[in-house]
Amino acid sequence: EKMPTMSCYGLRNSHYTLDGLVDKKQLQPTLKLICGYIASADVSTGPAAALPAETRSSLCYYKYGIIKARAYCTANSLIRRDYNYVNQDDKNYFTKILQQPSRLLDQQHDVAHYVTDWHGRYHDTSRNWNRTVLRPTTTEMVAAIMKHCYKRNLAVVPQGGNTGLVGGSIPVFDEITLSTSLMDDIIDFDPQSGILICQAGCILKNLHDHVDKYGFSMPIDLAARGSCQIGGNLATNAGGIHFIRYGPLRKYVTGIEMVLSNGDILDMLSSTSHHGPDIKQLVIGAEGTLAIISKVALRCLETPKCYSAALLGCQSHDQITSALIIARNILGHTMSAIEVMDLPSVSLVQSKLGLNCPLSSHPFYVLIETYSGDENQNIDKLYNILRLLENNFGDIESAVSLNQTQLSQLWTVREHITEALKHDGHVYKFDVSVPIAKYFDLVEIMRNQIGSLTSTICGFGHLADGNLHLNITSKLYDQHLLQTIETILLDWLVKNGGSISAEHGIGFNKTNLMYASKATQNVVTMRVLKDYFDPKGILNPYKILQVEAIA
Amino acid sequence: MALRVLVGCKRVIDYAVKVRVKPDKTGVVTDGVKHSINPFDEIAIEEAVRLKEKKIASEVVAISCGPKQCQETLRTALAMGADRAIHVEVPEPQSHTLEPLGVAKIFSKLAKEEDAGLIIVGKQAIDDDCNQTGQITAALLDWPQGTFASEITVEGEHMKVIREIDGGLETIKVKMPAVVSADLRLNEPRYATLPNIMKAKKKKIDVKTPADLGVDIAPRTEVLSVEDPPVRQAGSKVEDVTELVGKLKSHGFV
């Protein structure tokens, strides 16, 4: 049965409103149809009645032939918007564009890993939809695909390495997944200017290895480097471990080529024009909702001769903040990274993955990385930091890297925390910006309030950016627990000043949180831009911006 | 029981560095490339320091043969807990032709001079993979040897050595003084702590030359050329089974 001609808007975990013109006589069957379409919603008609919040039921009234139906539903009731469905004609057409039948995937076992997020969770509403995955190799193919999707009103999810942690890169319903994995050409690197030009599907580590041959580094580094793609890094405006030194990735973008929702190619790849508003910056951080990034031009920096790191065992919050201040003082701009982790994070890595920490147990660990012309300089600086810290706090246990192998080993524990968490049950993952002086407060509060309901509560992250990765695990997914956590979190962030997504992006998982921490005018403007770039709303729907409820 | 332990520490190109062959094929590029202590020698130092912590050894002396930069390698050993170090200076380019035989002669001379009771070396160096120095040293001194050691236990005048061999593990008993070569699983080397690194700067490094020891380090072999392994033929990626079968057929494999 076809959906009645109504526009439906849905808010996850909340109520939604339906508006439309339905004949009086059709009311009952229409409502039955709508509610049958929405998972687990009851229908009851009658005069207006106060409804308890938890109840799933609907209230209908009619006036002058216009029926307004309002249904209250709780969790898991996101409605699929009225896009068309991919049919065999579409698939034939796509196959023609892609030139190889294997570049279109639609069998369940083939698409499985494209449509599952890194945590191995499907979206709630996902299980029964037919999925299509397209793997173009050139910008022209992407453009042809989008042109067709625009004409046919088919939704598309752009996908890079699929390493995102907020469910932003996978389809919610039956959106077409457009993977850039085959767009992995490194087009050019100029050692004179340090400018690297490549397709969006290049894996970060491959890019790093390529420019490393010339003595250059990529201006971003994260643990997912072996799988994540540069297009995705840009679309999510990824931060990473060297953020403190390099700054935001946007600084290094000299050009972007992108494909718009109607198939037009916007080529802003060459860096010769510095006048006018910088349109290409809009798509950075837009998580694939404004355009699809197809090519990137980035400025890379010369690799410093020598990196060294020291891991320090700290007893208190005071020690951590002192370490940061002293490190900044002594290292200045040669501080390439400063990370912090708490004991539960490190214990988890040891118990789940069998990786040893070089230090004995301490409540907190701080990893400081610096660079210079040679190891001795680095060691001298790190030693000075330790000495000043010990003046205030007494003996502090330390481990220092004396060569490159030891350097990567010191990073190993920090970089494996996310993986260790995966083995600890369901992970509620939050990536928040907090005032540095209150860095671990949230972890403490969570422990006090919900410690008994959870397996592990731990915090770690990029200390100098005030970027805390708060992770809570429980044996099984618990909707109420999630809501409790989110309430405590938002409450605290509003009171103390912070952001609900420091670097992981919004994706699908955090759309409901965005309103709470961004000023309304911000979000309204984002909506306007979205409507301009993507009037049919076919690019990565249900992500970042929640659909508006009609009041 | 005053057991003095000598440990050989070779300065090699860092394990994490991508090695490049020189265009003139005479060797690999070492200029400006990161060097560090041979990982197996690091394990040897760790074992010696542990013996000292167990009060079995009374002194640990680290030895390195090569150019001036070897002193950095020795500082690492000192930071890990060695008491003092000896740098046998062999300047470049002579250091590039230094062979296990020459090093073994140096070690055996020093062992006698220092009245050592135990020599621990790494089983092999990661640059030349020779796996000879320990064995030759033992032969020159006429000492027993426990090579590829994954565990050593000192029992009075004897030492029990568990060796890694092709079939599994072999346990032998050797009478001290002896030579041991360290294998990967002997221990996990400690990280240096910042205070220990600073303390190490004050520890003594004696500098000697092969001539001081009366040792002839002239090479007995000559390197003719060093080349990259042959480039692998590019395979071709196929996109599905149909194409695979097609290619197999067209190349005459099926």
Tab-separated table of N, CA, C and O in Angstrom, chain A residues 443-544:
chain	number	residue	atom	x	y	z
A	443	VAL	N	33.892	12.628	34.420
A	443	VAL	CA	34.127	11.202	34.674
A	443	VAL	C	33.768	10.876	36.121
A	443	VAL	O	33.115	9.878	36.412
A	444	GLU	N	34.191	11.774	37.022
A	444	GLU	CA	33.888	11.584	38.450
A	444	GLU	C	32.388	11.566	38.684
A	444	GLU	O	31.860	10.707	39.374
A	445	ILE	N	31.713	12.567	38.087
A	445	ILE	CA	30.270	12.683	38.285
A	445	ILE	C	29.552	11.439	37.792
A	445	ILE	O	28.678	10.881	38.460
A	446	MET	N	29.939	10.974	36.604
A	446	MET	CA	29.318	9.772	36.059
A	446	MET	C	29.533	8.595	36.992
A	446	MET	O	28.629	7.807	37.265
A	447	ARG	N	30.754	8.504	37.501
A	447	ARG	CA	31.072	7.378	38.376
A	447	ARG	C	30.178	7.417	39.617
A	447	ARG	O	29.650	6.391	40.050
A	448	ASN	N	30.000	8.631	40.174
A	448	ASN	CA	29.164	8.747	41.373
A	448	ASN	C	27.718	8.400	41.087
A	448	ASN	O	27.067	7.717	41.859
A	449	GLN	N	27.220	8.893	39.944
A	449	GLN	CA	25.783	8.789	39.723
A	449	GLN	C	25.361	7.470	39.100
A	449	GLN	O	24.303	6.951	39.421
A	450	ILE	N	26.157	6.945	38.156
A	450	ILE	CA	25.691	5.722	37.489
A	450	ILE	C	26.728	4.613	37.526
A	450	ILE	O	26.626	3.645	36.803
A	451	GLY	N	27.734	4.748	38.378
A	451	GLY	CA	28.796	3.745	38.435
A	451	GLY	C	28.260	2.339	38.615
A	451	GLY	O	28.749	1.384	38.033
A	452	SER	N	27.197	2.218	39.413
A	452	SER	CA	26.692	0.885	39.717
A	452	SER	C	25.987	0.238	38.541
A	452	SER	O	25.783	-0.967	38.512
A	453	LEU	N	25.618	1.043	37.534
A	453	LEU	CA	24.859	0.484	36.411
A	453	LEU	C	25.747	0.129	35.234
A	453	LEU	O	25.260	-0.310	34.202
A	454	THR	N	27.065	0.371	35.401
A	454	THR	CA	27.946	0.260	34.242
A	454	THR	C	29.125	-0.664	34.528
A	454	THR	O	29.426	-0.955	35.680
A	455	SER	N	29.780	-1.114	33.423
A	455	SER	CA	30.984	-1.933	33.599
A	455	SER	C	32.200	-1.046	33.797
A	455	SER	O	32.947	-1.196	34.747
A	456	THR	N	32.401	-0.151	32.839
A	456	THR	CA	33.595	0.712	32.905
A	456	THR	C	33.199	2.148	32.626
A	456	THR	O	32.357	2.407	31.778
A	457	ILE	N	33.787	3.069	33.372
A	457	ILE	CA	33.683	4.494	33.028
A	457	ILE	C	35.100	5.027	32.940
A	457	ILE	O	35.852	4.941	33.914
A	458	CYS	N	35.475	5.534	31.778
A	458	CYS	CA	36.849	6.019	31.673
A	458	CYS	C	36.919	7.265	30.813
A	458	CYS	O	36.014	7.543	30.024
A	459	GLY	N	37.984	8.011	30.989
A	459	GLY	CA	38.173	9.231	30.210
A	459	GLY	C	39.599	9.338	29.728
A	459	GLY	O	40.539	8.939	30.426
A	460	PHE	N	39.760	9.855	28.515
A	460	PHE	CA	41.103	10.069	27.965
A	460	PHE	C	40.967	11.085	26.846
A	460	PHE	O	39.857	11.377	26.405
A	461	GLY	N	42.076	11.631	26.388
A	461	GLY	CA	41.944	12.529	25.238
A	461	GLY	C	43.063	13.526	25.096
A	461	GLY	O	44.114	13.423	25.734
A	462	HIS	N	42.812	14.501	24.249
A	462	HIS	CA	43.808	15.527	23.914
A	462	HIS	C	43.688	16.636	24.949
A	462	HIS	O	42.817	17.496	24.840
A	463	LEU	N	44.582	16.595	25.916
A	463	LEU	CA	44.454	17.466	27.082
A	463	LEU	C	44.447	18.944	26.721
A	463	LEU	O	43.610	19.711	27.191
A	464	ALA	N	45.393	19.345	25.867
A	464	ALA	CA	45.556	20.776	25.612
A	464	ALA	C	44.376	21.377	24.872
A	464	ALA	O	44.129	22.575	24.957
A	465	ASP	N	43.641	20.565	24.134
A	465	ASP	CA	42.479	21.075	23.421
A	465	ASP	C	41.243	21.050	24.315
A	465	ASP	O	40.169	21.464	23.902
A	466	GLY	N	41.385	20.521	25.525
A	466	GLY	CA	40.224	20.382	26.399
A	466	GLY	C	39.247	19.366	25.849
A	466	GLY	O	38.046	19.420	26.076
A	467	ASN	N	39.785	18.400	25.131
A	467	ASN	CA	38.953	17.455	24.393
A	467	ASN	C	38.946	16.123	25.131
A	467	ASN	O	39.924	15.412	25.162
A	468	LEU	N	37.812	15.806	25.756
A	468	LEU	CA	37.711	14.596	26.565
A	468	LEU	C	36.893	13.533	25.839
A	468	LEU	O	35.780	13.796	25.385
A	469	HIS	N	37.463	12.323	25.723
A	469	HIS	CA	36.683	11.198	25.223
A	469	HIS	C	36.150	10.453	26.431
A	469	HIS	O	36.879	9.715	27.080
A	470	LEU	N	34.881	10.695	26.716
A	470	LEU	CA	34.259	10.032	27.859
A	470	LEU	C	33.611	8.753	27.356
A	470	LEU	O	32.785	8.784	26.457
A	471	ASN	N	33.993	7.632	27.921
A	471	ASN	CA	33.456	6.354	27.471
A	471	ASN	C	32.874	5.582	28.631
A	471	ASN	O	33.510	5.447	29.672
A	472	ILE	N	31.650	5.106	28.412
A	472	ILE	CA	30.982	4.320	29.443
A	472	ILE	C	30.535	3.025	28.795
A	472	ILE	O	30.043	3.029	27.663
A	473	THR	N	30.728	1.914	29.479
A	473	THR	CA	30.273	0.648	28.887
A	473	THR	C	29.293	-0.041	29.821
A	473	THR	O	29.375	0.091	31.049
A	474	SER	N	28.381	-0.751	29.203
A	474	SER	CA	27.499	-1.612	29.984
A	474	SER	C	27.386	-2.917	29.216
A	474	SER	O	27.641	-2.967	28.015
A	475	LYS	N	26.979	-3.962	29.911
A	475	LYS	CA	26.944	-5.277	29.249
A	475	LYS	C	26.066	-5.240	28.009
A	475	LYS	O	26.440	-5.713	26.949
A	476	LEU	N	24.856	-4.698	28.160
A	476	LEU	CA	23.934	-4.633	27.024
A	476	LEU	C	23.463	-3.207	26.843
A	476	LEU	O	23.463	-2.429	27.784
A	477	TYR	N	23.015	-2.893	25.649
A	477	TYR	CA	22.502	-1.557	25.370
A	477	TYR	C	21.272	-1.285	26.243
A	477	TYR	O	20.359	-2.098	26.323
A	478	ASP	N	21.273	-0.132	26.885
A	478	ASP	CA	20.156	0.226	27.759
A	478	ASP	C	19.720	1.646	27.429
A	478	ASP	O	20.432	2.608	27.706
A	479	GLN	N	18.540	1.738	26.853
A	479	GLN	CA	18.008	3.025	26.398
A	479	GLN	C	17.944	4.036	27.546
A	479	GLN	O	18.307	5.197	27.395
A	480	HIS	N	17.454	3.574	28.700
A	480	HIS	CA	17.296	4.499	29.831
A	480	HIS	C	18.638	4.997	30.317
A	480	HIS	O	18.795	6.162	30.673
A	481	LEU	N	19.604	4.083	30.336
A	481	LEU	CA	20.943	4.475	30.764
A	481	LEU	C	21.494	5.557	29.852
A	481	LEU	O	22.039	6.564	30.310
A	482	LEU	N	21.281	5.378	28.541
A	482	LEU	CA	21.772	6.373	27.589
A	482	LEU	C	21.139	7.731	27.854
A	482	LEU	O	21.798	8.767	27.873
A	483	GLN	N	19.825	7.714	28.083
A	483	GLN	CA	19.147	8.985	28.323
A	483	GLN	C	19.642	9.638	29.609
A	483	GLN	O	19.816	10.849	29.687
A	484	THR	N	19.853	8.805	30.629
A	484	THR	CA	20.374	9.345	31.894
A	484	THR	C	21.731	9.995	31.671
A	484	THR	O	21.984	11.122	32.118
A	485	ILE	N	22.587	9.272	30.975
A	485	ILE	CA	23.930	9.805	30.721
A	485	ILE	C	23.843	11.119	29.971
A	485	ILE	O	24.496	12.109	30.331
A	486	GLU	N	23.009	11.141	28.915
A	486	GLU	CA	22.920	12.350	28.100
A	486	GLU	C	22.402	13.519	28.911
A	486	GLU	O	22.855	14.661	28.751
A	487	THR	N	21.449	13.240	29.804
A	487	THR	CA	20.910	14.323	30.629
A	487	THR	C	21.988	14.905	31.529
A	487	THR	O	22.181	16.123	31.585
A	488	ILE	N	22.683	14.022	32.234
A	488	ILE	CA	23.751	14.490	33.135
A	488	ILE	C	24.777	15.287	32.337
A	488	ILE	O	25.233	16.364	32.736
A	489	LEU	N	25.123	14.740	31.172
A	489	LEU	CA	26.156	15.346	30.336
A	489	LEU	C	25.768	16.749	29.900
A	489	LEU	O	26.509	17.716	30.076
A	490	LEU	N	24.576	16.855	29.324
A	490	LEU	CA	24.148	18.146	28.798
A	490	LEU	C	24.015	19.175	29.906
A	490	LEU	O	24.420	20.332	29.760
A	491	ASP	N	23.434	18.729	30.996
A	491	ASP	CA	23.303	19.577	32.168
A	491	ASP	C	24.641	20.198	32.549
A	491	ASP	O	24.778	21.403	32.733
A	492	TRP	N	25.618	19.327	32.676
A	492	TRP	CA	26.939	19.753	33.106
A	492	TRP	C	27.571	20.690	32.086
A	492	TRP	O	28.170	21.707	32.447
A	493	LEU	N	27.427	20.332	30.805
A	493	LEU	CA	28.065	21.132	29.756
A	493	LEU	C	27.477	22.528	29.709
A	493	LEU	O	28.184	23.517	29.534
A	494	VAL	N	26.160	22.599	29.869
A	494	VAL	CA	25.534	23.913	29.828
A	494	VAL	C	26.015	24.748	31.007
A	494	VAL	O	26.365	25.926	30.857
A	495	LYS	N	26.066	24.129	32.205
A	495	LYS	CA	26.484	24.876	33.397
A	495	LYS	C	27.932	25.295	33.329
A	495	LYS	O	28.301	26.363	33.791
A	496	ASN	N	28.789	24.430	32.773
A	496	ASN	CA	30.228	24.678	32.870
A	496	ASN	C	30.869	25.150	31.571
A	496	ASN	O	32.056	25.405	31.522
A	497	GLY	N	30.093	25.208	30.535
A	497	GLY	CA	30.645	25.694	29.263
A	497	GLY	C	31.415	24.618	28.541
A	497	GLY	O	32.471	24.209	28.974
A	498	GLY	N	30.888	24.133	27.457
A	498	GLY	CA	31.586	23.085	26.724
A	498	GLY	C	30.778	22.733	25.496
A	498	GLY	O	29.738	23.318	25.246
A	499	SER	N	31.253	21.746	24.765
A	499	SER	CA	30.550	21.372	23.545
A	499	SER	C	30.337	19.872	23.519
A	499	SER	O	31.133	19.123	24.056
A	500	ILE	N	29.240	19.444	22.900
A	500	ILE	CA	28.941	18.011	22.924
A	500	ILE	C	29.699	17.230	21.874
A	500	ILE	O	29.641	16.023	21.862
A	501	SER	N	30.363	17.930	20.978
A	501	SER	CA	31.181	17.163	20.059
A	501	SER	C	32.427	17.945	19.724
A	501	SER	O	32.379	18.899	18.970
A	502	ALA	N	33.531	17.529	20.329
A	502	ALA	CA	34.765	18.268	20.119
A	502	ALA	C	35.353	17.952	18.756
A	502	ALA	O	35.772	18.834	18.033
A	503	GLU	N	35.400	16.669	18.398
A	503	GLU	CA	36.049	16.349	17.126
A	503	GLU	C	35.422	15.162	16.398
A	503	GLU	O	35.752	14.916	15.253
A	504	HIS	N	34.508	14.440	17.049
A	504	HIS	CA	33.973	13.262	16.373
A	504	HIS	C	32.851	13.605	15.410
A	504	HIS	O	32.418	12.767	14.639
A	505	GLY	N	32.348	14.826	15.482
A	505	GLY	CA	31.253	15.186	14.597
A	505	GLY	C	29.910	14.827	15.207
A	505	GLY	O	29.819	14.331	16.324
A	506	ILE	N	28.854	15.103	14.479
A	506	ILE	CA	27.499	14.865	14.972
A	506	ILE	C	26.950	13.566	14.408
A	506	ILE	O	26.418	12.735	15.129
A	507	GLY	N	27.061	13.381	13.123
A	507	GLY	CA	26.603	12.143	12.497
A	507	GLY	C	25.137	11.898	12.770
A	507	GLY	O	24.315	12.812	12.703
A	508	PHE	N	24.842	10.667	13.131
A	508	PHE	CA	23.464	10.277	13.401
A	508	PHE	C	23.210	10.247	14.901
A	508	PHE	O	22.147	10.597	15.375
A	509	ASN	N	24.234	9.814	15.643
A	509	ASN	CA	24.035	9.566	17.063
A	509	ASN	C	23.796	10.800	17.903
A	509	ASN	O	23.289	10.694	19.006
A	510	LYS	N	24.212	11.950	17.402
A	510	LYS	CA	24.167	13.100	18.299
A	510	LYS	C	23.256	14.216	17.813
A	510	LYS	O	23.335	15.327	18.309
A	511	THR	N	22.404	13.932	16.840
A	511	THR	CA	21.559	15.011	16.314
A	511	THR	C	20.700	15.602	17.418
A	511	THR	O	20.459	16.801	17.455
A	512	ASN	N	20.239	14.760	18.336
A	512	ASN	CA	19.358	15.296	19.373
A	512	ASN	C	20.095	16.178	20.361
A	512	ASN	O	19.493	16.962	21.075
A	513	LEU	N	21.417	16.039	20.386
A	513	LEU	CA	22.179	16.836	21.347
A	513	LEU	C	22.569	18.194	20.795
A	513	LEU	O	22.932	19.098	21.522
A	514	MET	N	22.500	18.313	19.463
A	514	MET	CA	23.067	19.514	18.883
A	514	MET	C	22.305	20.771	19.275
A	514	MET	O	22.887	21.804	19.552
A	515	TYR	N	20.987	20.677	19.304
A	515	TYR	CA	20.205	21.848	19.664
A	515	TYR	C	20.578	22.338	21.040
A	515	TYR	O	20.557	23.518	21.323
A	516	ALA	N	20.900	21.382	21.906
A	516	ALA	CA	21.125	21.746	23.296
A	516	ALA	C	22.368	22.585	23.474
A	516	ALA	O	22.483	23.331	24.424
A	517	SER	N	23.326	22.457	22.575
A	517	SER	CA	24.535	23.213	22.875
A	517	SER	C	24.927	24.204	21.802
A	517	SER	O	25.951	24.849	21.908
A	518	LYS	N	24.132	24.345	20.744
A	518	LYS	CA	24.452	25.416	19.798
A	518	LYS	C	23.315	26.421	19.818
A	518	LYS	O	22.159	26.059	19.880
A	519	ALA	N	23.667	27.683	19.704
A	519	ALA	CA	22.631	28.702	19.708
A	519	ALA	C	21.687	28.462	18.546
A	519	ALA	O	22.089	28.038	17.471
A	520	THR	N	20.416	28.749	18.770
A	520	THR	CA	19.386	28.477	17.774
A	520	THR	C	19.705	29.114	16.431
A	520	THR	O	19.530	28.504	15.383
A	521	GLN	N	20.211	30.334	16.460
A	521	GLN	CA	20.465	31.036	15.199
A	521	GLN	C	21.515	30.304	14.364
A	521	GLN	O	21.432	30.231	13.152
A	522	ASN	N	22.504	29.721	15.061
A	522	ASN	CA	23.518	28.904	14.380
A	522	ASN	C	22.860	27.806	13.579
A	522	ASN	O	23.125	27.604	12.402
A	523	VAL	N	21.999	27.073	14.289
A	523	VAL	CA	21.406	25.902	13.668
A	523	VAL	C	20.483	26.320	12.530
A	523	VAL	O	20.423	25.677	11.486
A	524	VAL	N	19.764	27.413	12.742
A	524	VAL	CA	18.862	27.897	11.685
A	524	VAL	C	19.665	28.218	10.424
A	524	VAL	O	19.266	27.874	9.309
A	525	THR	N	20.819	28.873	10.608
A	525	THR	CA	21.648	29.211	9.451
A	525	THR	C	22.172	27.953	8.767
A	525	THR	O	22.244	27.883	7.533
A	526	MET	N	22.540	26.944	9.589
A	526	MET	CA	22.996	25.681	8.994
A	526	MET	C	21.891	25.080	8.138
A	526	MET	O	22.119	24.521	7.073
A	527	ARG	N	20.675	25.197	8.649
A	527	ARG	CA	19.529	24.657	7.918
A	527	ARG	C	19.352	25.364	6.583
A	527	ARG	O	19.065	24.750	5.557
A	528	VAL	N	19.526	26.702	6.582
A	528	VAL	CA	19.373	27.479	5.352
A	528	VAL	C	20.401	27.039	4.315
A	528	VAL	O	20.101	26.833	3.137
A	529	LEU	N	21.644	26.898	4.775
A	529	LEU	CA	22.705	26.446	3.865
A	529	LEU	C	22.377	25.071	3.302
A	529	LEU	O	22.539	24.805	2.114
A	530	LYS	N	21.918	24.219	4.192
A	530	LYS	CA	21.576	22.858	3.768
A	530	LYS	C	20.493	22.895	2.702
A	530	LYS	O	20.577	22.246	1.670
A	531	ASP	N	19.480	23.711	2.922
A	531	ASP	CA	18.395	23.778	1.953
A	531	ASP	C	18.872	24.339	0.624
A	531	ASP	O	18.360	23.971	-0.427
A	532	TYR	N	19.865	25.227	0.680
A	532	TYR	CA	20.375	25.779	-0.570
A	532	TYR	C	21.197	24.750	-1.343
A	532	TYR	O	21.003	24.529	-2.529
A	533	PHE	N	22.142	24.131	-0.651
A	533	PHE	CA	23.033	23.184	-1.335
A	533	PHE	C	22.306	21.902	-1.728
A	533	PHE	O	22.660	21.240	-2.688
A	534	ASP	N	21.331	21.514	-0.934
A	534	ASP	CA	20.703	20.218	-1.131
A	534	ASP	C	19.196	20.369	-1.014
A	534	ASP	O	18.600	19.917	-0.044
A	535	PRO	N	18.580	21.014	-2.026
A	535	PRO	CA	17.158	21.344	-1.902
A	535	PRO	C	16.264	20.108	-1.767
A	535	PRO	O	15.222	20.179	-1.129
A	536	LYS	N	16.696	19.002	-2.347
A	536	LYS	CA	15.859	17.814	-2.241
A	536	LYS	C	16.202	16.991	-0.999
A	536	LYS	O	15.569	15.983	-0.727
A	537	GLY	N	17.217	17.425	-0.257
A	537	GLY	CA	17.565	16.715	0.979
A	537	GLY	C	18.030	15.298	0.768
A	537	GLY	O	17.791	14.428	1.594
A	538	ILE	N	18.756	15.064	-0.374
A	538	ILE	CA	19.143	13.678	-0.653
A	538	ILE	C	20.547	13.316	-0.177
A	538	ILE	O	20.948	12.161	-0.226
A	539	LEU	N	21.313	14.309	0.282
A	539	LEU	CA	22.675	14.013	0.721
A	539	LEU	C	22.729	13.720	2.219
A	539	LEU	O	22.462	14.599	3.034
A	540	ASN	N	23.074	12.463	2.539
A	540	ASN	CA	23.250	12.057	3.928
A	540	ASN	C	22.116	12.515	4.847
A	540	ASN	O	22.329	13.224	5.835
A	541	PRO	N	20.886	12.112	4.529
A	541	PRO	CA	19.759	12.568	5.358
A	541	PRO	C	19.807	11.962	6.753
A	541	PRO	O	20.473	10.960	6.984
A	542	TYR	N	19.058	12.600	7.668
A	542	TYR	CA	18.947	12.177	9.073
A	542	TYR	C	20.239	12.424	9.858
A	542	TYR	O	20.331	12.060	11.036
A	543	LYS	N	21.221	13.061	9.237
A	543	LYS	CA	22.469	13.290	9.944
A	543	LYS	C	22.631	14.767	10.284
A	543	LYS	O	22.124	15.621	9.609
A	544	ILE	N	23.403	15.043	11.280
A	544	ILE	CA	23.684	16.396	11.789
A	544	ILE	C	22.437	17.144	12.210
A	544	ILE	O	22.198	17.387	13.374
